[in-house]
mmCIF file of C-alpha atoms and ligand atoms in Angstrom:
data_model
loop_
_atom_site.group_PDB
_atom_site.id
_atom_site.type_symbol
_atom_site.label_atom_id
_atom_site.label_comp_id
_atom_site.label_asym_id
_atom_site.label_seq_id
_atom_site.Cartn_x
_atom_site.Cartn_y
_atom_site.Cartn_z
ATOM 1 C CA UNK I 1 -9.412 -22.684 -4.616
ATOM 2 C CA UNK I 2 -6.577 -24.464 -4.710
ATOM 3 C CA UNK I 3 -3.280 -23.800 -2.787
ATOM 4 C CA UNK I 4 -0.094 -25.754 -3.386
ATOM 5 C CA UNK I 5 2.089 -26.625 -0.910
ATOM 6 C CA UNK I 6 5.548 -27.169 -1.821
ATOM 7 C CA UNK I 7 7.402 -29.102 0.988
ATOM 8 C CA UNK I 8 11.260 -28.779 1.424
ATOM 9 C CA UNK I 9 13.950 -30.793 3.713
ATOM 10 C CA UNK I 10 13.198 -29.614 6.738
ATOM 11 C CA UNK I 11 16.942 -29.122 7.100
ATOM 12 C CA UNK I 12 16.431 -25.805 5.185
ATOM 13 C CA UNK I 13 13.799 -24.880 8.000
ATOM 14 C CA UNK I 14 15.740 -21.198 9.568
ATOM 15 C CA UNK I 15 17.121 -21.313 13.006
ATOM 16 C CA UNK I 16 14.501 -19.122 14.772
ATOM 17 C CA UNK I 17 15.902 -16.152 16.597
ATOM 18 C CA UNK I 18 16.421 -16.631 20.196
ATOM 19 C CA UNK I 19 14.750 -13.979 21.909
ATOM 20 C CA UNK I 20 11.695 -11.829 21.448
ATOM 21 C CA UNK I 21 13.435 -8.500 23.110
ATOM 22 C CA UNK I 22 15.100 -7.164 20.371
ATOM 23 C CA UNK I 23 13.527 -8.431 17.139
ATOM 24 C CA UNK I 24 13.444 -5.285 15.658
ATOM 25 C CA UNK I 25 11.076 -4.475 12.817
ATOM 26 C CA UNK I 26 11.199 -6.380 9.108
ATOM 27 C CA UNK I 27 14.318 -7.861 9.772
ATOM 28 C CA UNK I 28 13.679 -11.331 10.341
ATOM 29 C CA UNK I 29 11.570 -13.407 7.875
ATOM 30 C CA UNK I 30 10.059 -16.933 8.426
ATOM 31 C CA UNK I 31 10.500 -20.587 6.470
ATOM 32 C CA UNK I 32 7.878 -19.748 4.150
ATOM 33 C CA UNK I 33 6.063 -17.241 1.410
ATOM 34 C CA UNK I 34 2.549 -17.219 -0.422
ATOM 35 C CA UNK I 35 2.990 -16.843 -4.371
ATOM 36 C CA UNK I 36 0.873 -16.224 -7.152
ATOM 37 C CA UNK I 37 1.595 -16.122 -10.787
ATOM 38 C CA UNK I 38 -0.849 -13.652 -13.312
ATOM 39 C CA UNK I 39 0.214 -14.974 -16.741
ATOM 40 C CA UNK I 40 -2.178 -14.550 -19.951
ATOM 41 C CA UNK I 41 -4.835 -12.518 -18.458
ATOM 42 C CA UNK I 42 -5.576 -14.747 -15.012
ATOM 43 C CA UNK I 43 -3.867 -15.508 -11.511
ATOM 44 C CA UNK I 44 -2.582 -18.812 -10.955
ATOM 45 C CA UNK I 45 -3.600 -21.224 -8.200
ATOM 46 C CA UNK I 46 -1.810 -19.989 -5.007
ATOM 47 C CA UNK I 47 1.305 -21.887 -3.841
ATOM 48 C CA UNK I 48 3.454 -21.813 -0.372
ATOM 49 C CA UNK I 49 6.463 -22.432 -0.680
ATOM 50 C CA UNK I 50 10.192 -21.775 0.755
ATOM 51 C CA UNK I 51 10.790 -18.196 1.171
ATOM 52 C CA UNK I 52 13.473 -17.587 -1.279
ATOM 53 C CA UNK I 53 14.659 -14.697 -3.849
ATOM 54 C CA UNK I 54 12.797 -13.932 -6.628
ATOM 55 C CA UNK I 55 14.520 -14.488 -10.317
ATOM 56 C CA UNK I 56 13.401 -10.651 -12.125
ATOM 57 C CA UNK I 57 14.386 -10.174 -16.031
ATOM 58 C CA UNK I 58 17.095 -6.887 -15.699
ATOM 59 C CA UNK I 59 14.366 -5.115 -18.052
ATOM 60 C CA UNK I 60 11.129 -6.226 -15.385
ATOM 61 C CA UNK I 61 8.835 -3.465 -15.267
ATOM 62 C CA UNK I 62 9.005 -3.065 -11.956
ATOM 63 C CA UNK I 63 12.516 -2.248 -11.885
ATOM 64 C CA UNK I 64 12.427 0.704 -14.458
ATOM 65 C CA UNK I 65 8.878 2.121 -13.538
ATOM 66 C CA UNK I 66 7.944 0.756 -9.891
ATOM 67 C CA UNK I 67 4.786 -0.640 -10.926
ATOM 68 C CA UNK I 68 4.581 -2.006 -7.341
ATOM 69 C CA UNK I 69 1.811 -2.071 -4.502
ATOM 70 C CA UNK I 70 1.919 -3.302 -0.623
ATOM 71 C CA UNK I 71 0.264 -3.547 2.303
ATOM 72 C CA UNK I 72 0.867 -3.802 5.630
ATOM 73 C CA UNK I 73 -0.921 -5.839 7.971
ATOM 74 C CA UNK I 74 0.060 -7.522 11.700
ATOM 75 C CA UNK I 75 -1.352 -10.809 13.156
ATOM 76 C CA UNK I 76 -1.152 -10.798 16.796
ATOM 77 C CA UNK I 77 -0.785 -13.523 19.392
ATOM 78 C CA UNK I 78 -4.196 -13.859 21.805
ATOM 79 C CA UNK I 79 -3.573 -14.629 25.908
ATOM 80 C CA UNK I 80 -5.479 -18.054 24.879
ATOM 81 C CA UNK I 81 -2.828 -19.133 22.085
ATOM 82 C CA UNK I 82 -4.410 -18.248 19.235
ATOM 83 C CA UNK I 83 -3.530 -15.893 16.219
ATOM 84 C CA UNK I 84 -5.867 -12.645 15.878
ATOM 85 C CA UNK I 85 -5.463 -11.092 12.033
ATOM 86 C CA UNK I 86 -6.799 -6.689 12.976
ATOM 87 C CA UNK I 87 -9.809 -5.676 9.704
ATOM 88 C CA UNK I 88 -7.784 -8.017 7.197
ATOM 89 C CA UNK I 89 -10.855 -7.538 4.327
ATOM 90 C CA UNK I 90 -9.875 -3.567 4.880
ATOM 91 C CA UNK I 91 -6.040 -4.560 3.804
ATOM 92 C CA UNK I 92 -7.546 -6.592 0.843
ATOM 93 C CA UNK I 93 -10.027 -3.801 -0.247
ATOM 94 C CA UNK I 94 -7.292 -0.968 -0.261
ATOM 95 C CA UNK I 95 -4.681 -3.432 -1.825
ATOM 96 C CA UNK I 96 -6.842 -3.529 -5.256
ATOM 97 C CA UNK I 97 -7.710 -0.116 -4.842
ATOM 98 C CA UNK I 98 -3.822 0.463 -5.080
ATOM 99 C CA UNK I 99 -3.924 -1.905 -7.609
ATOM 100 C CA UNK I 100 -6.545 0.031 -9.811
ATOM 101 C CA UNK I 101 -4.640 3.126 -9.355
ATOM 102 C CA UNK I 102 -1.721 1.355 -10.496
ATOM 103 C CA UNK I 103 -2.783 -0.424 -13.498
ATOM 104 C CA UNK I 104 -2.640 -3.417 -12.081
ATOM 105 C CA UNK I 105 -4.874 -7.059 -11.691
ATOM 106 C CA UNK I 106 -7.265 -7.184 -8.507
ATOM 107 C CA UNK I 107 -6.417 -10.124 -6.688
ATOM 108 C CA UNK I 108 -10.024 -11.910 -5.746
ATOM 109 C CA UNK I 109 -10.065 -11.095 -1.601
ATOM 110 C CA UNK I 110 -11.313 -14.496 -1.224
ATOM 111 C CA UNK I 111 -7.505 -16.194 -2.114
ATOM 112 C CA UNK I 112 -6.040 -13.081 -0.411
ATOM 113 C CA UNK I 113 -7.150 -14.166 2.766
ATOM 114 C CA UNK I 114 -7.519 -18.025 2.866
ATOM 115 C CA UNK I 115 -3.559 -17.778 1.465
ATOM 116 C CA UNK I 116 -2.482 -15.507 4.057
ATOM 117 C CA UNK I 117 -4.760 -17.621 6.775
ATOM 118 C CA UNK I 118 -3.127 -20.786 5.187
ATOM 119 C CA UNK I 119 0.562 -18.939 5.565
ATOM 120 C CA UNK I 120 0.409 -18.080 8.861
ATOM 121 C CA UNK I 121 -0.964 -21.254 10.391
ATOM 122 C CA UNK I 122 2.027 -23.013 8.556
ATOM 123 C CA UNK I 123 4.291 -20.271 10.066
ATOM 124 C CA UNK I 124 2.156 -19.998 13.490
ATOM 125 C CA UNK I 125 5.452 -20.940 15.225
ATOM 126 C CA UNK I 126 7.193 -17.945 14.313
ATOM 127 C CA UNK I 127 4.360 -15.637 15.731
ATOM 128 C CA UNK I 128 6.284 -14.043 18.479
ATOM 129 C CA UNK I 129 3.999 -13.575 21.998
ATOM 130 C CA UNK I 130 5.439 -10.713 24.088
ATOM 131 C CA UNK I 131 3.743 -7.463 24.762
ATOM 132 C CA UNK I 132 4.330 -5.372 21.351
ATOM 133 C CA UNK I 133 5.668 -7.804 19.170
ATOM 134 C CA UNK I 134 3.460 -9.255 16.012
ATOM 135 C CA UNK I 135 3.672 -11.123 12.805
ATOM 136 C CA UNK I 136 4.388 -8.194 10.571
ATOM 137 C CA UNK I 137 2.563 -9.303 7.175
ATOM 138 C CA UNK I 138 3.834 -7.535 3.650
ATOM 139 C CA UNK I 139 1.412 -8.803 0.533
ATOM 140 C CA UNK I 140 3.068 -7.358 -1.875
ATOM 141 C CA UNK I 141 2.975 -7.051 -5.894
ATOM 142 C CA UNK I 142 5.173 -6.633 -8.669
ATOM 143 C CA UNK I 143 4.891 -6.493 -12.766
ATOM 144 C CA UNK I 144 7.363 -8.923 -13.961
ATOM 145 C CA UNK I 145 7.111 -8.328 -17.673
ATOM 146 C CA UNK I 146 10.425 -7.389 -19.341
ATOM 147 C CA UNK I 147 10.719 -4.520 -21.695
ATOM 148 C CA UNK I 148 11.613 -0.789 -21.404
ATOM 149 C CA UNK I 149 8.276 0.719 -22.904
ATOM 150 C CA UNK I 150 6.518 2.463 -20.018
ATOM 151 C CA UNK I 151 3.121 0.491 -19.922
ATOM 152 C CA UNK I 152 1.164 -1.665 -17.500
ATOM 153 C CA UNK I 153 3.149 -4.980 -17.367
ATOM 154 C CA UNK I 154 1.228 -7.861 -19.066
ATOM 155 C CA UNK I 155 2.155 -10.989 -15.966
ATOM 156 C CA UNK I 156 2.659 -10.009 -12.196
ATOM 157 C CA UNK I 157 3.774 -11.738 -8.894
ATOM 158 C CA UNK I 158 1.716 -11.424 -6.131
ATOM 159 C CA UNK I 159 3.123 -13.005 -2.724
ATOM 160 C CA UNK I 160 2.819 -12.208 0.862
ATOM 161 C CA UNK I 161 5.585 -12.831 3.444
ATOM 162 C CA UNK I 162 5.680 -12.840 6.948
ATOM 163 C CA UNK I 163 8.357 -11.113 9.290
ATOM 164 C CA UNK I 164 7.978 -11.400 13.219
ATOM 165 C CA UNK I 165 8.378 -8.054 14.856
ATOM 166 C CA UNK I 166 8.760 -5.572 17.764
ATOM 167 C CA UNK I 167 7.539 -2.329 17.818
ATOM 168 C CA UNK I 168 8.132 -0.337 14.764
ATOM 169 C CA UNK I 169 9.891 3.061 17.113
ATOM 170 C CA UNK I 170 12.711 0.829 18.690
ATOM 171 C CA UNK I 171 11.578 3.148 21.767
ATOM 172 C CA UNK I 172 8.430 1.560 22.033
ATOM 173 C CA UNK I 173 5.004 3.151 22.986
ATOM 174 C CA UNK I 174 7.157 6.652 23.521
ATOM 175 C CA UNK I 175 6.964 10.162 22.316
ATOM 176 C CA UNK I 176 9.135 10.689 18.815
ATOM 177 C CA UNK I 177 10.500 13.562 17.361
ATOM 178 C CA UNK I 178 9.321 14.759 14.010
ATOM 179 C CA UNK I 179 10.388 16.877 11.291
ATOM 180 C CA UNK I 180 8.569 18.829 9.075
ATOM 181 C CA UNK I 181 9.233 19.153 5.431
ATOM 182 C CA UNK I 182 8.674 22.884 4.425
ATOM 183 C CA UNK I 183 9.888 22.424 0.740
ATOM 184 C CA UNK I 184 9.354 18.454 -0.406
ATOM 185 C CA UNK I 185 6.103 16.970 -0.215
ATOM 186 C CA UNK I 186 5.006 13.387 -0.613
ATOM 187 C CA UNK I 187 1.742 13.669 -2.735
ATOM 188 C CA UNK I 188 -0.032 16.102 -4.667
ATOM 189 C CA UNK I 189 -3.672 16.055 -5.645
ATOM 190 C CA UNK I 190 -4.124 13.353 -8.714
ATOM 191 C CA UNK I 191 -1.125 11.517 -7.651
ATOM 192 C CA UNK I 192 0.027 8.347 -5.590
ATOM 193 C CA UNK I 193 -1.010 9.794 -2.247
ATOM 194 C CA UNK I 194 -3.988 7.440 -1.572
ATOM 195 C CA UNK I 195 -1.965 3.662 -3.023
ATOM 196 C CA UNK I 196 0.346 1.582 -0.971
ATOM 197 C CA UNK I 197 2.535 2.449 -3.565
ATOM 198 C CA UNK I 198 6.808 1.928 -3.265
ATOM 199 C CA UNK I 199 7.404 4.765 -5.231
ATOM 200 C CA UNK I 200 5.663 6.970 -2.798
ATOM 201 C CA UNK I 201 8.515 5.960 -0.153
ATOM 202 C CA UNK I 202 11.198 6.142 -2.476
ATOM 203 C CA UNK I 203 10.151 9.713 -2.623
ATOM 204 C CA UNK I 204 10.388 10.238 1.182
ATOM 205 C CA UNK I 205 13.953 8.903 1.641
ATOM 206 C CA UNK I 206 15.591 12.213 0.869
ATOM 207 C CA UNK I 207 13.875 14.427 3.619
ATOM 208 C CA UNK I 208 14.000 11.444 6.125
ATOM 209 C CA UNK I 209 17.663 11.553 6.051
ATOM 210 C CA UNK I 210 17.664 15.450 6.587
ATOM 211 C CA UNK I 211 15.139 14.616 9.540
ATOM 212 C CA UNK I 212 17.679 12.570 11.075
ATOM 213 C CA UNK I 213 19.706 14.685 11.263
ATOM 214 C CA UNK I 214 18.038 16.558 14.060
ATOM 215 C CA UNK I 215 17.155 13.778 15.466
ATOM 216 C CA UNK I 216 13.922 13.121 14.128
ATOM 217 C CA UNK I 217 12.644 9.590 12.986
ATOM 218 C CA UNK I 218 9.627 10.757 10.813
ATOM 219 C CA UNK I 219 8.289 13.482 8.275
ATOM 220 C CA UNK I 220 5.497 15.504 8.702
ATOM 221 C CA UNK I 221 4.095 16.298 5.001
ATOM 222 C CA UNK I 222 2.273 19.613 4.102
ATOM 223 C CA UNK I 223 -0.232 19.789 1.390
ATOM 224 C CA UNK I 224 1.478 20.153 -1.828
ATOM 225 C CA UNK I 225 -0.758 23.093 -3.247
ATOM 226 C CA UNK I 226 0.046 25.654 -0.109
ATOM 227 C CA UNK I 227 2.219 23.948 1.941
ATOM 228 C CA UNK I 228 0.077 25.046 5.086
ATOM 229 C CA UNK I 229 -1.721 21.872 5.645
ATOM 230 C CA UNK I 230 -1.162 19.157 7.937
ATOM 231 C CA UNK I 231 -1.457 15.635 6.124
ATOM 232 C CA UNK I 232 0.384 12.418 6.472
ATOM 233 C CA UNK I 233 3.917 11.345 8.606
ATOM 234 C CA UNK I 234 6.104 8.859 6.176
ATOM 235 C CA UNK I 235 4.818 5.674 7.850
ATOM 236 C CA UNK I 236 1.209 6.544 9.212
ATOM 237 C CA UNK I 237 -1.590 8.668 9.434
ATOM 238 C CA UNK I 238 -1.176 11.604 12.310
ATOM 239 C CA UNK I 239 -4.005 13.224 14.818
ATOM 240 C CA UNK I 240 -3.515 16.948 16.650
ATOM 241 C CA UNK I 241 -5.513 17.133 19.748
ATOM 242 C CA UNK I 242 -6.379 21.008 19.102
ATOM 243 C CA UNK I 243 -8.751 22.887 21.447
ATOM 244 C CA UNK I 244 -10.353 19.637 22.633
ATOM 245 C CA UNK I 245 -10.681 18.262 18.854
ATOM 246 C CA UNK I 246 -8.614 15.578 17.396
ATOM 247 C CA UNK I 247 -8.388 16.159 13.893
ATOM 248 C CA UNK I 248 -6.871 14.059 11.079
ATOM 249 C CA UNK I 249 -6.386 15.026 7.411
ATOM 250 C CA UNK I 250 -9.557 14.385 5.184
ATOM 251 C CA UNK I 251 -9.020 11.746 2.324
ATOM 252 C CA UNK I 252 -10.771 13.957 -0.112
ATOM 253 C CA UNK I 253 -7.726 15.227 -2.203
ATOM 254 C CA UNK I 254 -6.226 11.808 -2.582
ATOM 255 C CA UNK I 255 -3.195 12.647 -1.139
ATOM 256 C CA UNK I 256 -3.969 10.687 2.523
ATOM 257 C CA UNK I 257 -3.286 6.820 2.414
ATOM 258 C CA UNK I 258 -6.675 5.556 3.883
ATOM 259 C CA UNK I 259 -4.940 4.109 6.678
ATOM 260 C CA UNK I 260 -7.271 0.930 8.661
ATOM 261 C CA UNK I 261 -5.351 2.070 11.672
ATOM 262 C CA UNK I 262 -6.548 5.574 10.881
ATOM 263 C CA UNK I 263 -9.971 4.291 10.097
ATOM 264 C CA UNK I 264 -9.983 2.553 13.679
ATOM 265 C CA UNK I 265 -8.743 5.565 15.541
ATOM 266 C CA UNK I 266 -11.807 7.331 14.552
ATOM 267 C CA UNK I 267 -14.407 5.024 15.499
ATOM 268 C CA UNK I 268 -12.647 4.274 18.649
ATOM 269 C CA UNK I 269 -12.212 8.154 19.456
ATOM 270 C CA UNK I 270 -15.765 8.737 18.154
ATOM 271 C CA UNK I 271 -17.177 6.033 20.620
ATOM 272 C CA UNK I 272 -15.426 6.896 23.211
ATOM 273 C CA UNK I 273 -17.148 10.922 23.353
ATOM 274 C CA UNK I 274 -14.357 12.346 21.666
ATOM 275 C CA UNK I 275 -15.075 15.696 19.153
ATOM 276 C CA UNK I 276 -13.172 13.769 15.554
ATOM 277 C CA UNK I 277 -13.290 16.055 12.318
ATOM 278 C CA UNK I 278 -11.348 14.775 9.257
ATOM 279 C CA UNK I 279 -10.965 18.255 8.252
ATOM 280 C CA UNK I 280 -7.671 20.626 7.302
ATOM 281 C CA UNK I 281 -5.414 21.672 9.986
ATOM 282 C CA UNK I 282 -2.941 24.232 9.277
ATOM 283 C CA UNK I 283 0.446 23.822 10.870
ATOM 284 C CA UNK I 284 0.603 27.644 11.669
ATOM 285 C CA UNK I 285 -2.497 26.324 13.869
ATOM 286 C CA UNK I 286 -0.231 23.534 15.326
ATOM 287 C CA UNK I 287 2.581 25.293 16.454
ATOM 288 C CA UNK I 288 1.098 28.637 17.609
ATOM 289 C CA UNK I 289 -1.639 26.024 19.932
ATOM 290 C CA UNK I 290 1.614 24.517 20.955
ATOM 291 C CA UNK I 291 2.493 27.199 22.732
ATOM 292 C CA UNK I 292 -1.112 28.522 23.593
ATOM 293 C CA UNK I 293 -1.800 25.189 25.357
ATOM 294 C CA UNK I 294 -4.696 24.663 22.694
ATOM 295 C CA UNK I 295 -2.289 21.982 20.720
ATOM 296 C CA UNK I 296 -2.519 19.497 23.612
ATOM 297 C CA UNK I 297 -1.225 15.875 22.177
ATOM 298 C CA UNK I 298 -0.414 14.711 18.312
ATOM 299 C CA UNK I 299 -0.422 11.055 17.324
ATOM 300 C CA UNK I 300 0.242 8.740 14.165
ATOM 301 C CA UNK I 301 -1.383 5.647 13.632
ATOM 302 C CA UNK I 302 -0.749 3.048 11.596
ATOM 303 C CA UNK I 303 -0.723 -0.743 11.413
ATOM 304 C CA UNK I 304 3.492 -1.004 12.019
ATOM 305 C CA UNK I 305 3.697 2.305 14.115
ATOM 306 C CA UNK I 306 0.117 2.047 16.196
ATOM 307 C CA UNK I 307 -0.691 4.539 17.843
ATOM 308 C CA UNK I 308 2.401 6.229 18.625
ATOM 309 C CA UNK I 309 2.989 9.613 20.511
ATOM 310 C CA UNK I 310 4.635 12.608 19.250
ATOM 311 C CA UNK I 311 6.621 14.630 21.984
ATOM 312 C CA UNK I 312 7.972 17.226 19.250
ATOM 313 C CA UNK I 313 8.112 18.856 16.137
ATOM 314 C CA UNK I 314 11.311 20.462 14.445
ATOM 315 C CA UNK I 315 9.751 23.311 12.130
ATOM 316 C CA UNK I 316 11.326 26.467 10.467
ATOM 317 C CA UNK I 317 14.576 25.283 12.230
ATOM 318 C CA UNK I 318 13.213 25.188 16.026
ATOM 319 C CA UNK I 319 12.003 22.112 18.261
ATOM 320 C CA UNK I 320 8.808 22.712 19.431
ATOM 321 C CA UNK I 321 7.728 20.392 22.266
ATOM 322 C CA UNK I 322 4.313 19.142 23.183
ATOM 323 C CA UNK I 323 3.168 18.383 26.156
ATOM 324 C CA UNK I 324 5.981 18.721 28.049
ATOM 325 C CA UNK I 325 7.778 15.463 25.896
ATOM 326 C CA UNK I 326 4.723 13.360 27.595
ATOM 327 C CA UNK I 327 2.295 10.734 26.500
ATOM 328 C CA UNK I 328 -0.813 12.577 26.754
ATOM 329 C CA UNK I 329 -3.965 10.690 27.929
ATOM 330 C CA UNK I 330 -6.129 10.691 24.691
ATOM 331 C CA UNK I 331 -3.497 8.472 23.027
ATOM 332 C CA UNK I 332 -2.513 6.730 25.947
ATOM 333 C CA UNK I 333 -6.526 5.554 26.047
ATOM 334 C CA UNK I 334 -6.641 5.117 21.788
ATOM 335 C CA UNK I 335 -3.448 2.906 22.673
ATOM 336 C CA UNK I 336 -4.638 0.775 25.088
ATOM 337 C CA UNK I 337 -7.948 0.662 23.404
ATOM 338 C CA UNK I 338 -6.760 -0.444 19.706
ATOM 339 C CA UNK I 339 -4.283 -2.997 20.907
ATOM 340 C CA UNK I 340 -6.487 -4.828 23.813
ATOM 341 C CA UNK I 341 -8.806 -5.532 20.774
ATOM 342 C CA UNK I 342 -5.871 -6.516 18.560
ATOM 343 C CA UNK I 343 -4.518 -8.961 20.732
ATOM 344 C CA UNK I 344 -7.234 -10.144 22.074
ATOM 345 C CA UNK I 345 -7.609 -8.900 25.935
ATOM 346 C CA UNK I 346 -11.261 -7.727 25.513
ATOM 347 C CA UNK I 347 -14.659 -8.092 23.815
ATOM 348 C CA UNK I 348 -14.121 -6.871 20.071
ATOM 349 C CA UNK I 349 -17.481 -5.330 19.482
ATOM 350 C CA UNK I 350 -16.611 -4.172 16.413
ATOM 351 C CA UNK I 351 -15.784 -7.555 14.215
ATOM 352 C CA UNK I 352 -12.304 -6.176 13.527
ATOM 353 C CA UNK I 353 -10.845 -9.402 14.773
ATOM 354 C CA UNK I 354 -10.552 -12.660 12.393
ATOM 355 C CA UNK I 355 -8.969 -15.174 13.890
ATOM 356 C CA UNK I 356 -6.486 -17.092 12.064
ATOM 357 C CA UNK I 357 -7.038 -20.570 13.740
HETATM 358 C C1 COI G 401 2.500 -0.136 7.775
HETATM 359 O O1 COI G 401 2.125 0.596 8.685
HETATM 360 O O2 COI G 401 2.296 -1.343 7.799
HETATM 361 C C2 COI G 401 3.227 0.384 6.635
HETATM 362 O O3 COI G 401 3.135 -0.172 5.583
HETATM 363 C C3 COI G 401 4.119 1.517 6.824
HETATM 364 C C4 COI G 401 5.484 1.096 6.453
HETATM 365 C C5 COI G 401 6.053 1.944 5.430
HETATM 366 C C6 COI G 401 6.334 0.748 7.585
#
């Protein structure tokens, strides 16, 4: 494979931001950005070049009908100056699943990865080293075809760019609030659930500005069939510690994105003695062992939040608070556990870690 490097004055190179405290998350994007064409049935050799806007026909596909899929992946800076990437061939996998789902082109995994190894080492500069902070990666696709008619677009743009960031919760590794939808729900069995899919965030913005307003930063989705079911917070997966079992929604219905942060949390838990059943959880269940001390810690995990705590949940118009508002030891240990691998502070006997150079 061939990828293309397109050079620029280095007088166009951004001025780098100054200080690694307060980067904030996907606001700040490097020089450069991975691109590849699909025109006439076939994907184009790869090219780097300048990050810059994309030129989209009025009528793209993409515009009208969303035919758009993501993924989100970190690369994290080691003690010994390299650049760890966390399960990258698990990104690539579940990007053409949400691909397939979408009616769109697999892109080979093969030029997924050497590109986005390729990117980064041009862009290693930008990696950011402080505790928490990453190289947020977004591969990301779009159909590009113009025309109103709602089918699969014919050509597509695939390109990955690269956005150096601090923790996802400005807070940090602290407990969040979160809100419960009771009447909206994000995915309902044959949908979008399980793709990386933009449309299934469009769909969240409306109850995430209602949780805001109590001062919640994330949703809590019920099952869309009974609305009983615990299943998916807008930006990760979620675990409830209940009577000494952490349990996580299954990813039988297809309405659970098959988080690799999710995926990680169980092995880790597993290996580490802990009782882990991907099984239903009502949230009747979670709030009544909330106050019967048998709802002892909830967590999310995913690649931009981590593992992150949850110190309460607004339901049926009351706060309920876990665990007194505290980090609770189980995801303290997940925590410390997930990201000493990530970064590189210990062994990885798992071969999660590819390192970029
Ligand atoms: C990620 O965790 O990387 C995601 O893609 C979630 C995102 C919507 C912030």
């Amino acid at each position: 494979m061939k990828i293309n490097i397109e050079s620029f004055p280095e007088t166009e190179l951004k001025q780098k931001y100054s200080s690694e405290d307060n980067l904030g998350f996907g606001k700040i994007f490097t020089d450069r950005m991975l691109v590849i064409e699909y025109k006439n049935g076939a994907w184009e050799d790869p090219t780097i070049k300048k990050y810059s806007p994309i030129t989209l026909d009025p009528s793209a596909i993409v515009l009208h009908y969303a035919q758009e899929i993501f993924e989100g992946q970190k690369a994290f800076s080691t003690p010994d100056g390299q650049i760890n990437l966390f399960r990258p061939d698990r990104n690539a996998a579940r990007f053409n699943s949400s691909a397939r789902r979408m009616m769109m082109p697999e892109v080979d995994p093969e030029i997924y990865l050497t590109g986005l190894k390729e990117l980064i080492k041009l862009e290693k500069d930008w990696a950011p080293k402080s505790p928490g902070t990453s190289l947020y990666i977004r591969p990301t696709m779009i159909g590009i075809e113009p025309g109103l008619g709602v089918r699969p677009s014919t050509d597509y743009l695939f390109y990955i760019i690269l956005s150096p960031s601090g923790p996802y919760f400005p807070e940090g590794f602290q407990c969040v609030k979160i809100f419960v939808s009771e009447f909206y729900i994000r995915a309902a069995p044959g949908g979008t659930g399980s793709a990386k899919t933009g449309g299934n965030y469009a769909a969240s913005l409306l109850v995430g500005g209602e949780a805001e307003n109590y001062g919640c930063s994330q949703v809590l989705w019920l099952d869309a069939i009974h609305k009983k079911y615990v299943e998916e917070v807008g930006a990760s997966n979620i675990f409830f510690v209940y009577d000494d079992v952490i349990y996580t929604a299954p990813l039988t219905s297809g309405t659970v994105l098959p988080g690799v942060t999710r995926d990680s949390t169980i092995q880790l838990a597993k290996d580490g003695g802990m009782t882990l059943k991907e099984e239903a959880l009502s949230i009747d269940e979670v709030i009544e062992g909330i106050y019967s001390g048998k709802t002892s810690e909830v967590f999310m995990s995913g690649t931009a939040a981590s593992i992150a705590p949850v110190g309460s949940l607004y339901y049926q118009n009351k706060e309920h608070i876990i665990n007194n508002f505290e980090i609770g030891d189980i995801s303290k240990k997940l925590y410390r556990q997930l990201t000493d691998i990530q970064y590189g502070k210990v062994e990885d006997p798992y071969g999660w870690i590819v390192r970029v150079m």
